[in-house]
């Protein structure tokens, strides 16, 4: 499972480049199934979730090639509508193939993804929408089987602005008959990225980034070359790394517009932040300030994917902070580990109350999920002594160069595959 070994107490300085976005590239990889041609990706992050998605694409008939750093996917021949179960169990977000394989073949079979370490994660909203688009859905023996003679556009209203459901509906509707309107759509930047990518392939979509998205079905899509946008959560994680460890760092290749809510909170903690065209300078104060109440919310609110990393900063801030996790019901797995390092945190349902301590102590801890794992690494940077973060494979799902980047900035961190 691998581990990170961190000797705390080294402040960070210098500059690093932020990788391409995980949550943007996964739906784009799924979307390549739709174009019956070639897709060339630049800036694709080399992370476990991407490799898993590429394994699935290979298993259903795509050919995958890397030409130096350019990822080339040829989806001319899709040989099966069945998504191999082992990959779906490994990566919940493979549910995004529901829409694209259905769009391409008019049939798809995928095992029910089930829960994961951050919550039960149902897909009822995805399925309800597909039913409204003339798709027949059978849910039996742990598998979902979708089929249709023709996908027919419809007005779909989401009960909640789910990112995955919005993406699956867009992917299903691209090659449909008629017009699909998604009301109460998710507004995340990754949705805008998916619209831009699909439109570059010849789709007709507008409205992404607002709560109404309109998709006019087309008959055919074309080959495409595309550069993946920077990862806003990795950028936010690195900003929190500076806040937790101290120092001054320039983050290059960031999209600052995607980071507004994160920048606001990091700024309120007392960090100095200067924004440039596509980079951000962050400087940590002597001691961080606590925050009154942080609520995780759909975009443009504060992202749930940044909750754990922010918590790693606030546990040593001056004063008491409160976090309300409103998106996922059990996204506090990192709390017990932070407490093991000396943090003072009380959880009551979805509320976490954090009383800032002077300093954390290094300890052996266990990552339970991707962002919670990254948060433990950040805690280790600022802690006194040695921290070992076990189960590092969770972190490799989403971070391409965590220990290389942090080492470059002066942290004392090593990765061991043992
Ligand atoms: C995506 C992101 C994830 C991020 C999340 C929220 C990817 C690969 N993952 O996950 O990193 O934390 O958005 O920003 O992009 N829900 C239902 N029924 C459904 C679908 C969702 O009840 O059919 C609930 C979920 O249980 C959760 C909430 O809606 O409580 C948000 O989920 P959703 O926006 O769908 O997140 P994901 O797309 O799974």
Tab-separated table of C-alpha atoms and ligand atoms in Angstrom:
chain	number	residue	atom	x	y	z
A	1	UNK	CA	0.000	0.000	0.000
A	2	UNK	CA	3.057	2.313	0.326
A	3	UNK	CA	3.791	5.025	2.861
A	4	UNK	CA	5.105	8.555	3.191
A	5	UNK	CA	7.748	9.219	5.816
A	6	UNK	CA	7.934	12.843	6.870
A	7	UNK	CA	10.289	14.629	9.225
A	8	UNK	CA	8.338	17.714	10.286
A	9	UNK	CA	9.524	21.248	10.872
A	10	UNK	CA	10.933	22.270	7.483
A	11	UNK	CA	9.280	25.340	5.999
A	12	UNK	CA	8.592	25.468	2.255
A	13	UNK	CA	10.039	27.830	-0.318
A	14	UNK	CA	10.426	27.998	-4.076
A	15	UNK	CA	8.040	27.342	-6.965
A	16	UNK	CA	6.218	24.329	-8.403
A	17	UNK	CA	3.825	23.610	-11.248
A	18	UNK	CA	0.374	22.233	-10.540
A	19	UNK	CA	-0.655	19.022	-12.369
A	20	UNK	CA	-3.644	18.525	-14.665
A	21	UNK	CA	-7.021	18.008	-13.020
A	22	UNK	CA	-8.112	14.528	-11.911
A	23	UNK	CA	-11.799	15.327	-11.694
A	24	UNK	CA	-11.718	16.985	-15.112
A	25	UNK	CA	-9.814	14.260	-16.922
A	26	UNK	CA	-11.899	11.299	-15.702
A	27	UNK	CA	-15.133	12.340	-17.472
A	28	UNK	CA	-13.088	13.422	-20.503
A	29	UNK	CA	-11.510	9.975	-20.699
A	30	UNK	CA	-14.999	8.465	-20.533
A	31	UNK	CA	-16.138	10.870	-23.247
A	32	UNK	CA	-13.501	9.592	-25.699
A	33	UNK	CA	-15.712	6.509	-26.182
A	34	UNK	CA	-18.197	8.730	-28.019
A	35	UNK	CA	-16.097	9.987	-30.931
A	36	UNK	CA	-15.220	6.746	-32.792
A	37	UNK	CA	-11.838	8.291	-33.508
A	38	UNK	CA	-8.710	9.576	-31.861
A	39	UNK	CA	-8.266	11.872	-28.866
A	40	UNK	CA	-4.982	13.551	-27.985
A	41	UNK	CA	-4.646	14.766	-24.402
A	42	UNK	CA	-2.014	17.178	-23.127
A	43	UNK	CA	-1.344	17.766	-19.427
A	44	UNK	CA	-3.005	14.483	-18.416
A	45	UNK	CA	-2.031	13.716	-14.792
A	46	UNK	CA	-0.190	10.408	-14.319
A	47	UNK	CA	-2.148	9.180	-11.323
A	48	UNK	CA	-3.713	5.859	-10.304
A	49	UNK	CA	-7.286	6.904	-11.129
A	50	UNK	CA	-6.228	7.776	-14.683
A	51	UNK	CA	-4.411	4.445	-15.099
A	52	UNK	CA	-7.504	2.629	-13.828
A	53	UNK	CA	-9.721	4.463	-16.285
A	54	UNK	CA	-7.277	3.653	-19.100
A	55	UNK	CA	-7.418	-0.034	-18.080
A	56	UNK	CA	-11.197	0.055	-18.420
A	57	UNK	CA	-11.025	1.781	-21.806
A	58	UNK	CA	-8.548	-0.877	-22.981
A	59	UNK	CA	-10.804	-3.651	-21.671
A	60	UNK	CA	-13.752	-2.380	-23.731
A	61	UNK	CA	-11.725	-2.098	-26.945
A	62	UNK	CA	-9.943	1.278	-27.041
A	63	UNK	CA	-6.264	1.450	-27.848
A	64	UNK	CA	-4.116	3.634	-25.619
A	65	UNK	CA	-0.705	5.081	-26.433
A	66	UNK	CA	1.581	7.602	-24.761
A	67	UNK	CA	3.711	9.675	-27.130
A	68	UNK	CA	6.054	11.240	-24.580
A	69	UNK	CA	3.568	13.220	-22.469
A	70	UNK	CA	0.708	13.123	-24.959
A	71	UNK	CA	-1.960	10.533	-24.246
A	72	UNK	CA	-3.597	9.158	-27.399
A	73	UNK	CA	-6.837	7.188	-27.226
A	74	UNK	CA	-8.368	5.497	-30.243
A	75	UNK	CA	-11.997	4.508	-29.691
A	76	UNK	CA	-12.749	3.340	-33.269
A	77	UNK	CA	-13.521	-0.169	-32.052
A	78	UNK	CA	-15.535	-0.656	-28.897
A	79	UNK	CA	-15.864	-4.409	-28.457
A	80	UNK	CA	-18.121	-4.777	-25.424
A	81	UNK	CA	-20.760	-2.914	-23.453
A	82	UNK	CA	-19.738	-4.605	-20.191
A	83	UNK	CA	-17.528	-2.605	-17.842
A	84	UNK	CA	-15.282	-5.054	-15.949
A	85	UNK	CA	-16.415	-5.293	-12.351
A	86	UNK	CA	-12.960	-5.315	-10.751
A	87	UNK	CA	-12.212	-1.807	-12.020
A	88	UNK	CA	-15.570	-0.410	-10.959
A	89	UNK	CA	-14.917	-1.673	-7.436
A	90	UNK	CA	-11.450	-0.070	-7.498
A	91	UNK	CA	-12.673	3.295	-8.724
A	92	UNK	CA	-16.135	4.542	-7.954
A	93	UNK	CA	-15.939	7.325	-10.522
A	94	UNK	CA	-15.930	4.708	-13.320
A	95	UNK	CA	-19.741	5.136	-13.077
A	96	UNK	CA	-19.141	8.010	-15.500
A	97	UNK	CA	-18.827	5.373	-18.255
A	98	UNK	CA	-22.537	4.699	-17.859
A	99	UNK	CA	-23.409	7.728	-19.973
A	100	UNK	CA	-20.674	7.480	-22.587
A	101	UNK	CA	-20.899	3.741	-23.336
A	102	UNK	CA	-24.685	4.019	-23.416
A	103	UNK	CA	-24.403	6.986	-25.788
A	104	UNK	CA	-22.092	5.046	-28.086
A	105	UNK	CA	-23.623	1.528	-28.012
A	106	UNK	CA	-27.179	2.191	-26.715
A	107	UNK	CA	-26.497	-0.426	-24.074
A	108	UNK	CA	-24.211	-0.724	-21.056
A	109	UNK	CA	-23.762	-3.090	-18.131
A	110	UNK	CA	-21.851	-1.948	-15.078
A	111	UNK	CA	-21.673	-3.277	-11.540
A	112	UNK	CA	-23.296	-1.134	-8.877
A	113	UNK	CA	-20.450	0.996	-7.478
A	114	UNK	CA	-21.673	0.843	-3.867
A	115	UNK	CA	-20.371	3.007	-1.048
A	116	UNK	CA	-16.852	4.162	-0.334
A	117	UNK	CA	-14.891	5.480	2.611
A	118	UNK	CA	-16.470	8.945	2.446
A	119	UNK	CA	-20.120	7.901	2.291
A	120	UNK	CA	-22.819	5.714	0.732
A	121	UNK	CA	-22.668	7.584	-2.602
A	122	UNK	CA	-25.916	6.551	-4.296
A	123	UNK	CA	-26.513	7.009	-8.049
A	124	UNK	CA	-30.293	7.402	-7.924
A	125	UNK	CA	-30.120	10.844	-9.579
A	126	UNK	CA	-28.132	9.458	-12.530
A	127	UNK	CA	-30.615	6.632	-13.094
A	128	UNK	CA	-33.736	8.761	-12.646
A	129	UNK	CA	-32.503	11.131	-15.363
A	130	UNK	CA	-31.615	8.358	-17.806
A	131	UNK	CA	-35.101	6.861	-17.405
A	132	UNK	CA	-36.526	10.206	-18.491
A	133	UNK	CA	-34.410	9.946	-21.651
A	134	UNK	CA	-36.050	6.730	-22.881
A	135	UNK	CA	-33.485	4.438	-21.298
A	136	UNK	CA	-34.658	1.147	-19.831
A	137	UNK	CA	-32.849	0.310	-16.585
A	138	UNK	CA	-32.623	-3.052	-14.889
A	139	UNK	CA	-30.931	-3.294	-11.523
A	140	UNK	CA	-30.246	-6.932	-10.639
A	141	UNK	CA	-27.645	-9.056	-8.863
A	142	UNK	CA	-25.552	-5.987	-8.132
A	143	UNK	CA	-25.415	-4.867	-11.780
A	144	UNK	CA	-27.103	-2.036	-13.639
A	145	UNK	CA	-28.109	-2.796	-17.209
A	146	UNK	CA	-29.211	0.107	-19.373
A	147	UNK	CA	-30.528	-0.192	-22.897
A	148	UNK	CA	-32.527	1.825	-25.412
A	149	UNK	CA	-33.487	1.890	-29.098
A	150	UNK	CA	-32.863	5.584	-29.109
A	151	UNK	CA	-31.859	8.094	-26.464
A	152	UNK	CA	-34.441	10.878	-26.568
A	153	UNK	CA	-33.733	14.319	-25.138
A	154	UNK	CA	-35.938	15.540	-22.298
A	155	UNK	CA	-36.188	18.133	-19.544
A	156	UNK	CA	-34.402	16.766	-16.513
A	157	UNK	CA	-34.465	18.426	-13.119
A	158	UNK	CA	-31.900	17.256	-10.581
A	159	UNK	CA	-33.037	17.153	-6.944
A	160	UNK	CA	-29.434	18.021	-6.026
A	161	UNK	CA	-26.692	19.488	-8.262
A	162	UNK	CA	-24.690	16.240	-8.407
A	163	UNK	CA	-21.432	16.519	-10.353
A	164	UNK	CA	-21.448	12.899	-11.522
A	165	UNK	CA	-25.147	12.920	-12.486
A	166	UNK	CA	-24.723	16.149	-14.481
A	167	UNK	CA	-21.747	14.625	-16.329
A	168	UNK	CA	-23.517	11.340	-17.027
A	169	UNK	CA	-26.571	13.137	-18.422
A	170	UNK	CA	-24.378	15.316	-20.671
A	171	UNK	CA	-22.532	12.237	-21.956
A	172	UNK	CA	-25.779	10.358	-22.580
A	173	UNK	CA	-27.414	13.290	-24.356
A	174	UNK	CA	-24.609	14.206	-26.768
A	175	UNK	CA	-25.576	11.624	-29.412
A	176	UNK	CA	-29.311	11.626	-28.648
A	177	UNK	CA	-32.366	12.588	-30.641
A	178	UNK	CA	-33.714	16.024	-29.637
A	179	UNK	CA	-32.802	18.447	-26.888
A	180	UNK	CA	-31.959	17.743	-23.255
A	181	UNK	CA	-32.220	20.464	-20.626
A	182	UNK	CA	-30.633	19.869	-17.228
A	183	UNK	CA	-32.084	22.072	-14.499
A	184	UNK	CA	-30.288	22.474	-11.159
A	185	UNK	CA	-27.116	21.220	-12.853
A	186	UNK	CA	-23.788	21.150	-11.013
A	187	UNK	CA	-21.739	24.304	-11.746
A	188	UNK	CA	-18.250	22.957	-11.017
A	189	UNK	CA	-15.396	23.994	-13.371
A	190	UNK	CA	-15.086	20.313	-14.362
A	191	UNK	CA	-18.577	20.556	-15.910
A	192	UNK	CA	-17.474	23.559	-17.973
A	193	UNK	CA	-14.389	21.605	-19.021
A	194	UNK	CA	-16.554	18.675	-20.144
A	195	UNK	CA	-18.764	21.011	-22.193
A	196	UNK	CA	-15.698	22.579	-23.845
A	197	UNK	CA	-14.206	19.188	-24.636
A	198	UNK	CA	-17.450	17.754	-26.039
A	199	UNK	CA	-18.065	20.886	-28.124
A	200	UNK	CA	-14.548	20.610	-29.542
A	201	UNK	CA	-15.549	17.072	-30.602
A	202	UNK	CA	-18.588	18.530	-32.390
A	203	UNK	CA	-21.272	18.383	-29.683
A	204	UNK	CA	-23.798	21.188	-29.243
A	205	UNK	CA	-23.943	22.156	-25.579
A	206	UNK	CA	-24.385	25.452	-23.773
A	207	UNK	CA	-24.926	26.661	-20.235
A	208	UNK	CA	-22.239	24.746	-18.302
A	209	UNK	CA	-21.210	26.791	-15.279
A	210	UNK	CA	-24.815	27.937	-14.776
A	211	UNK	CA	-27.591	25.820	-13.307
A	212	UNK	CA	-29.185	25.149	-16.708
A	213	UNK	CA	-27.363	23.152	-19.376
A	214	UNK	CA	-28.849	22.582	-22.830
A	215	UNK	CA	-27.620	19.746	-25.030
A	216	UNK	CA	-28.777	19.439	-28.653
A	217	UNK	CA	-28.175	15.889	-29.832
A	218	UNK	CA	-25.912	15.404	-32.869
A	219	UNK	CA	-25.285	12.326	-35.050
A	220	UNK	CA	-21.556	12.115	-34.993
A	221	UNK	CA	-18.482	13.497	-33.255
A	222	UNK	CA	-14.922	14.023	-34.468
A	223	UNK	CA	-11.342	13.391	-33.317
A	224	UNK	CA	-9.965	16.010	-30.962
A	225	UNK	CA	-6.820	17.396	-29.312
A	226	UNK	CA	-7.227	18.889	-25.844
A	227	UNK	CA	-5.236	20.283	-22.912
A	228	UNK	CA	-6.532	19.341	-19.455
A	229	UNK	CA	-7.069	22.263	-17.069
A	230	UNK	CA	-5.022	22.600	-13.849
A	231	UNK	CA	-6.177	20.714	-10.759
A	232	UNK	CA	-7.838	23.160	-8.355
A	233	UNK	CA	-7.762	20.668	-5.465
A	234	UNK	CA	-4.051	19.942	-5.864
A	235	UNK	CA	-3.418	23.711	-5.996
A	236	UNK	CA	-5.486	24.118	-2.817
A	237	UNK	CA	-3.622	21.225	-1.158
A	238	UNK	CA	-0.268	22.883	-1.888
A	239	UNK	CA	-1.557	26.195	-0.522
A	240	UNK	CA	-2.548	24.375	2.665
A	241	UNK	CA	0.894	22.704	2.731
A	242	UNK	CA	2.492	26.164	2.897
A	243	UNK	CA	-0.022	27.271	5.549
A	244	UNK	CA	0.694	24.150	7.663
A	245	UNK	CA	4.487	24.035	7.243
A	246	UNK	CA	5.219	27.772	6.938
A	247	UNK	CA	7.188	29.482	4.179
A	248	UNK	CA	6.571	31.182	0.855
A	249	UNK	CA	5.789	29.416	-2.428
A	250	UNK	CA	4.807	30.337	-5.975
A	251	UNK	CA	2.296	27.892	-7.493
A	252	UNK	CA	2.477	27.938	-11.270
A	253	UNK	CA	-0.082	26.729	-13.801
A	254	UNK	CA	-3.163	27.420	-11.713
A	255	UNK	CA	-6.558	28.753	-12.666
A	256	UNK	CA	-7.163	31.299	-9.902
A	257	UNK	CA	-10.853	31.779	-10.803
A	258	UNK	CA	-11.463	28.147	-9.730
A	259	UNK	CA	-9.868	28.781	-6.349
A	260	UNK	CA	-11.853	31.749	-5.028
A	261	UNK	CA	-13.478	30.060	-2.027
A	262	UNK	CA	-10.253	28.258	-1.075
A	263	UNK	CA	-8.157	31.424	-1.414
A	264	UNK	CA	-10.675	33.328	0.733
A	265	UNK	CA	-10.368	30.823	3.589
A	266	UNK	CA	-6.583	30.581	3.389
A	267	UNK	CA	-6.433	34.358	3.372
A	268	UNK	CA	-8.728	34.563	6.417
A	269	UNK	CA	-6.309	32.213	8.233
A	270	UNK	CA	-3.730	34.997	7.904
A	271	UNK	CA	-1.773	33.872	4.825
A	272	UNK	CA	-0.616	36.523	2.365
A	273	UNK	CA	-1.763	35.706	-1.152
A	274	UNK	CA	-0.907	37.430	-4.418
A	275	UNK	CA	-2.614	36.361	-7.619
A	276	UNK	CA	-0.947	36.604	-11.025
A	277	UNK	CA	-2.200	35.635	-14.498
A	278	UNK	CA	-1.748	31.867	-14.038
A	279	UNK	CA	0.156	31.600	-10.778
A	280	UNK	CA	-0.397	32.325	-7.084
A	281	UNK	CA	2.104	33.377	-4.431
A	282	UNK	CA	1.336	32.267	-0.894
A	283	UNK	CA	3.168	33.243	2.278
A	284	UNK	CA	2.334	31.783	5.673
A	285	UNK	CA	2.114	33.934	8.829
A	286	UNK	CA	3.951	33.195	12.096
A	287	UNK	CA	0.779	31.505	13.375
A	288	UNK	CA	-2.499	30.789	11.563
A	289	UNK	CA	-5.786	32.311	12.740
A	290	UNK	CA	-8.836	30.135	13.426
A	291	UNK	CA	-11.962	30.396	11.240
A	292	UNK	CA	-15.486	30.807	12.635
A	293	UNK	CA	-17.448	28.408	10.444
A	294	UNK	CA	-16.553	26.697	7.199
A	295	UNK	CA	-19.356	24.936	5.382
A	296	UNK	CA	-18.541	22.611	2.473
A	297	UNK	CA	-20.853	23.371	-0.426
A	298	UNK	CA	-21.307	22.739	-4.143
A	299	UNK	CA	-19.236	25.085	-6.349
A	300	UNK	CA	-18.688	28.032	-6.000
A	301	UNK	CA	-18.849	27.261	-2.261
A	302	UNK	CA	-15.947	25.811	-0.295
A	303	UNK	CA	-15.187	22.341	-1.766
A	304	UNK	CA	-15.628	19.172	0.285
A	305	UNK	CA	-12.442	17.958	-1.436
A	306	UNK	CA	-10.517	20.654	0.494
A	307	UNK	CA	-12.129	20.073	3.902
A	308	UNK	CA	-9.510	17.654	5.268
A	309	UNK	CA	-6.519	19.714	4.093
A	310	UNK	CA	-7.952	22.897	5.620
A	311	UNK	CA	-8.527	20.995	8.851
A	312	UNK	CA	-4.835	20.029	8.962
A	313	UNK	CA	-4.027	23.739	9.002
A	314	UNK	CA	-6.679	24.781	11.508
A	315	UNK	CA	-5.713	22.222	14.159
A	316	UNK	CA	-2.720	24.394	15.047
A	317	UNK	CA	-4.387	27.790	14.445
A	318	UNK	CA	-4.854	30.306	17.242
A	319	UNK	CA	-8.402	29.744	18.541
A	320	UNK	CA	-11.369	27.484	17.842
A	321	UNK	CA	-12.679	26.686	14.344
A	322	UNK	CA	-15.863	24.935	13.244
A	323	UNK	CA	-16.309	22.885	10.080
A	324	UNK	CA	-19.656	21.663	8.742
A	325	UNK	CA	-19.353	18.892	6.143
A	326	UNK	CA	-22.611	19.153	4.211
A	327	UNK	CA	-21.804	17.063	1.110
A	328	UNK	CA	-20.674	13.620	2.297
A	329	UNK	CA	-21.912	12.045	5.515
A	330	UNK	CA	-18.718	10.330	6.680
A	331	UNK	CA	-15.882	12.436	5.435
A	332	UNK	CA	-14.096	12.723	8.756
A	333	UNK	CA	-11.943	9.564	8.668
A	334	UNK	CA	-8.783	11.690	8.977
A	335	UNK	CA	-9.951	13.155	12.311
A	336	UNK	CA	-8.972	10.164	14.472
A	337	UNK	CA	-5.520	10.222	12.880
A	338	UNK	CA	-5.083	13.964	13.479
A	339	UNK	CA	-6.123	13.411	17.101
A	340	UNK	CA	-3.440	10.715	17.319
A	341	UNK	CA	-1.003	13.487	16.351
A	342	UNK	CA	-2.202	15.692	19.202
A	343	UNK	CA	-5.037	17.637	17.553
A	344	UNK	CA	-8.030	18.629	19.688
A	345	UNK	CA	-11.110	17.824	17.578
A	346	UNK	CA	-14.659	16.888	18.540
A	347	UNK	CA	-17.078	15.514	15.947
A	348	UNK	CA	-20.840	15.742	16.345
A	349	UNK	CA	-22.529	14.374	13.241
A	350	UNK	CA	-21.490	16.595	10.381
A	351	UNK	CA	-19.906	19.240	12.642
A	352	UNK	CA	-16.256	19.271	13.658
A	353	UNK	CA	-15.043	21.569	16.431
A	354	UNK	CA	-11.295	22.197	16.361
A	355	UNK	CA	-9.431	23.821	19.247
A	356	UNK	CA	-6.047	24.942	17.960
A	357	UNK	CA	-3.027	23.423	19.730
A	358	UNK	CA	0.495	24.873	19.541
A	359	UNK	CA	1.973	22.054	17.541
A	360	UNK	CA	1.198	18.486	16.386
A	361	UNK	CA	3.472	15.565	17.247
A	362	UNK	CA	4.633	13.196	14.543
A	363	UNK	CA	3.002	9.748	14.699
A	364	UNK	CA	2.249	6.665	12.600
A	365	UNK	CA	-1.136	7.266	10.928
A	366	UNK	CA	-3.315	5.664	8.251
A	367	UNK	CA	-4.817	7.274	5.158
A	368	UNK	CA	-8.422	6.145	4.637
A	369	UNK	CA	-9.189	8.143	1.514
A	370	UNK	CA	-7.500	10.367	-1.042
A	371	UNK	CA	-7.925	13.889	0.368
A	372	UNK	CA	-7.909	12.760	4.002
A	373	UNK	CA	-4.591	11.034	3.255
A	374	UNK	CA	-3.126	14.182	1.710
A	375	UNK	CA	-4.261	16.096	4.811
A	376	UNK	CA	-2.230	13.748	7.026
A	377	UNK	CA	0.871	14.445	4.928
A	378	UNK	CA	0.302	18.189	5.447
A	379	UNK	CA	-0.124	17.646	9.183
A	380	UNK	CA	3.184	15.743	9.178
A	381	UNK	CA	4.970	18.684	7.503
A	382	UNK	CA	4.173	20.994	10.400
A	383	UNK	CA	4.452	18.404	13.198
A	384	UNK	CA	7.357	17.883	15.537
A	385	UNK	CA	9.318	14.725	14.704
A	386	UNK	CA	8.555	11.858	12.367
A	387	UNK	CA	5.174	11.069	10.808
A	388	UNK	CA	4.483	7.936	8.788
A	389	UNK	CA	1.378	8.048	6.591
A	390	UNK	CA	0.428	4.469	5.704
A	391	UNK	CA	-1.925	3.371	2.894
A	392	UNK	CA	-0.329	5.913	0.568
A	393	UNK	CA	-1.973	4.296	-2.469
A	394	UNK	CA	-5.099	6.324	-1.631
A	395	UNK	CA	-3.032	9.473	-2.152
A	396	UNK	CA	-1.471	8.206	-5.401
A	397	UNK	CA	-5.007	8.041	-6.832
A	398	UNK	CA	-4.950	11.807	-7.225
A	399	UNK	CA	-1.477	13.293	-6.681
A	400	UNK	CA	1.118	12.832	-9.402
A	401	UNK	CA	4.203	14.133	-7.603
A	402	UNK	CA	3.338	14.813	-3.985
A	403	UNK	CA	6.658	13.916	-2.386
A	404	UNK	CA	8.748	15.191	-5.318
A	405	UNK	CA	6.983	18.552	-5.297
A	406	UNK	CA	7.163	18.944	-1.526
A	407	UNK	CA	10.830	17.851	-1.469
A	408	UNK	CA	11.604	20.405	-4.146
A	409	UNK	CA	10.150	23.038	-1.823
A	410	UNK	CA	12.372	21.906	1.053
A	411	UNK	CA	10.174	19.409	2.914
A	412	UNK	CA	11.780	16.307	4.359
A	413	UNK	CA	9.504	13.631	2.876
A	414	UNK	CA	10.154	10.228	1.317
A	415	UNK	CA	7.910	7.664	-0.318
A	416	UNK	CA	8.395	3.978	0.353
A	417	UNK	CA	6.474	1.318	-1.550
A	418	UNK	CA	6.737	-1.181	1.387
B	1	LIG	C1	-17.531	14.504	-7.518
B	1	LIG	C2	-16.021	14.479	-7.364
B	1	LIG	C3	-15.626	14.430	-5.902
B	1	LIG	C4	-16.275	15.573	-5.136
B	1	LIG	C5	-17.796	15.600	-5.391
B	1	LIG	C6	-18.477	16.799	-4.767
B	1	LIG	C7	-15.206	13.356	-9.356
B	1	LIG	C8	-14.560	12.158	-9.935
B	1	LIG	N1	-15.498	13.313	-8.040
B	1	LIG	O1	-18.022	13.279	-6.965
B	1	LIG	O2	-14.204	14.530	-5.813
B	1	LIG	O3	-16.048	15.398	-3.756
B	1	LIG	O4	-18.051	15.627	-6.807
B	1	LIG	O5	-17.910	17.967	-5.228
B	1	LIG	O6	-15.425	14.350	-10.018
B	1	LIG	N2	-25.805	11.995	-4.510
B	1	LIG	C9	-27.005	11.331	-4.384
B	1	LIG	N3	-27.506	10.657	-5.471
B	1	LIG	C10	-26.854	10.629	-6.672
B	1	LIG	C11	-25.628	11.323	-6.787
B	1	LIG	C12	-25.134	12.003	-5.696
B	1	LIG	O7	-27.632	11.339	-3.318
B	1	LIG	O8	-27.368	10.009	-7.620
B	1	LIG	C13	-25.242	12.717	-3.350
B	1	LIG	C14	-23.911	12.096	-2.881
B	1	LIG	O9	-24.119	10.981	-2.036
B	1	LIG	C15	-23.257	13.253	-2.191
B	1	LIG	C16	-23.729	14.461	-3.015
B	1	LIG	O10	-24.884	14.030	-3.726
B	1	LIG	O11	-23.755	13.365	-0.884
B	1	LIG	C17	-22.678	14.974	-3.980
B	1	LIG	O12	-22.327	13.959	-4.888
B	1	LIG	P1	-21.827	14.260	-6.363
B	1	LIG	O13	-21.856	15.709	-6.647
B	1	LIG	O14	-22.564	13.355	-7.284
B	1	LIG	O15	-20.309	13.784	-6.272
B	1	LIG	P2	-19.526	12.838	-7.267
B	1	LIG	O16	-19.850	13.168	-8.669
B	1	LIG	O17	-19.672	11.436	-6.820
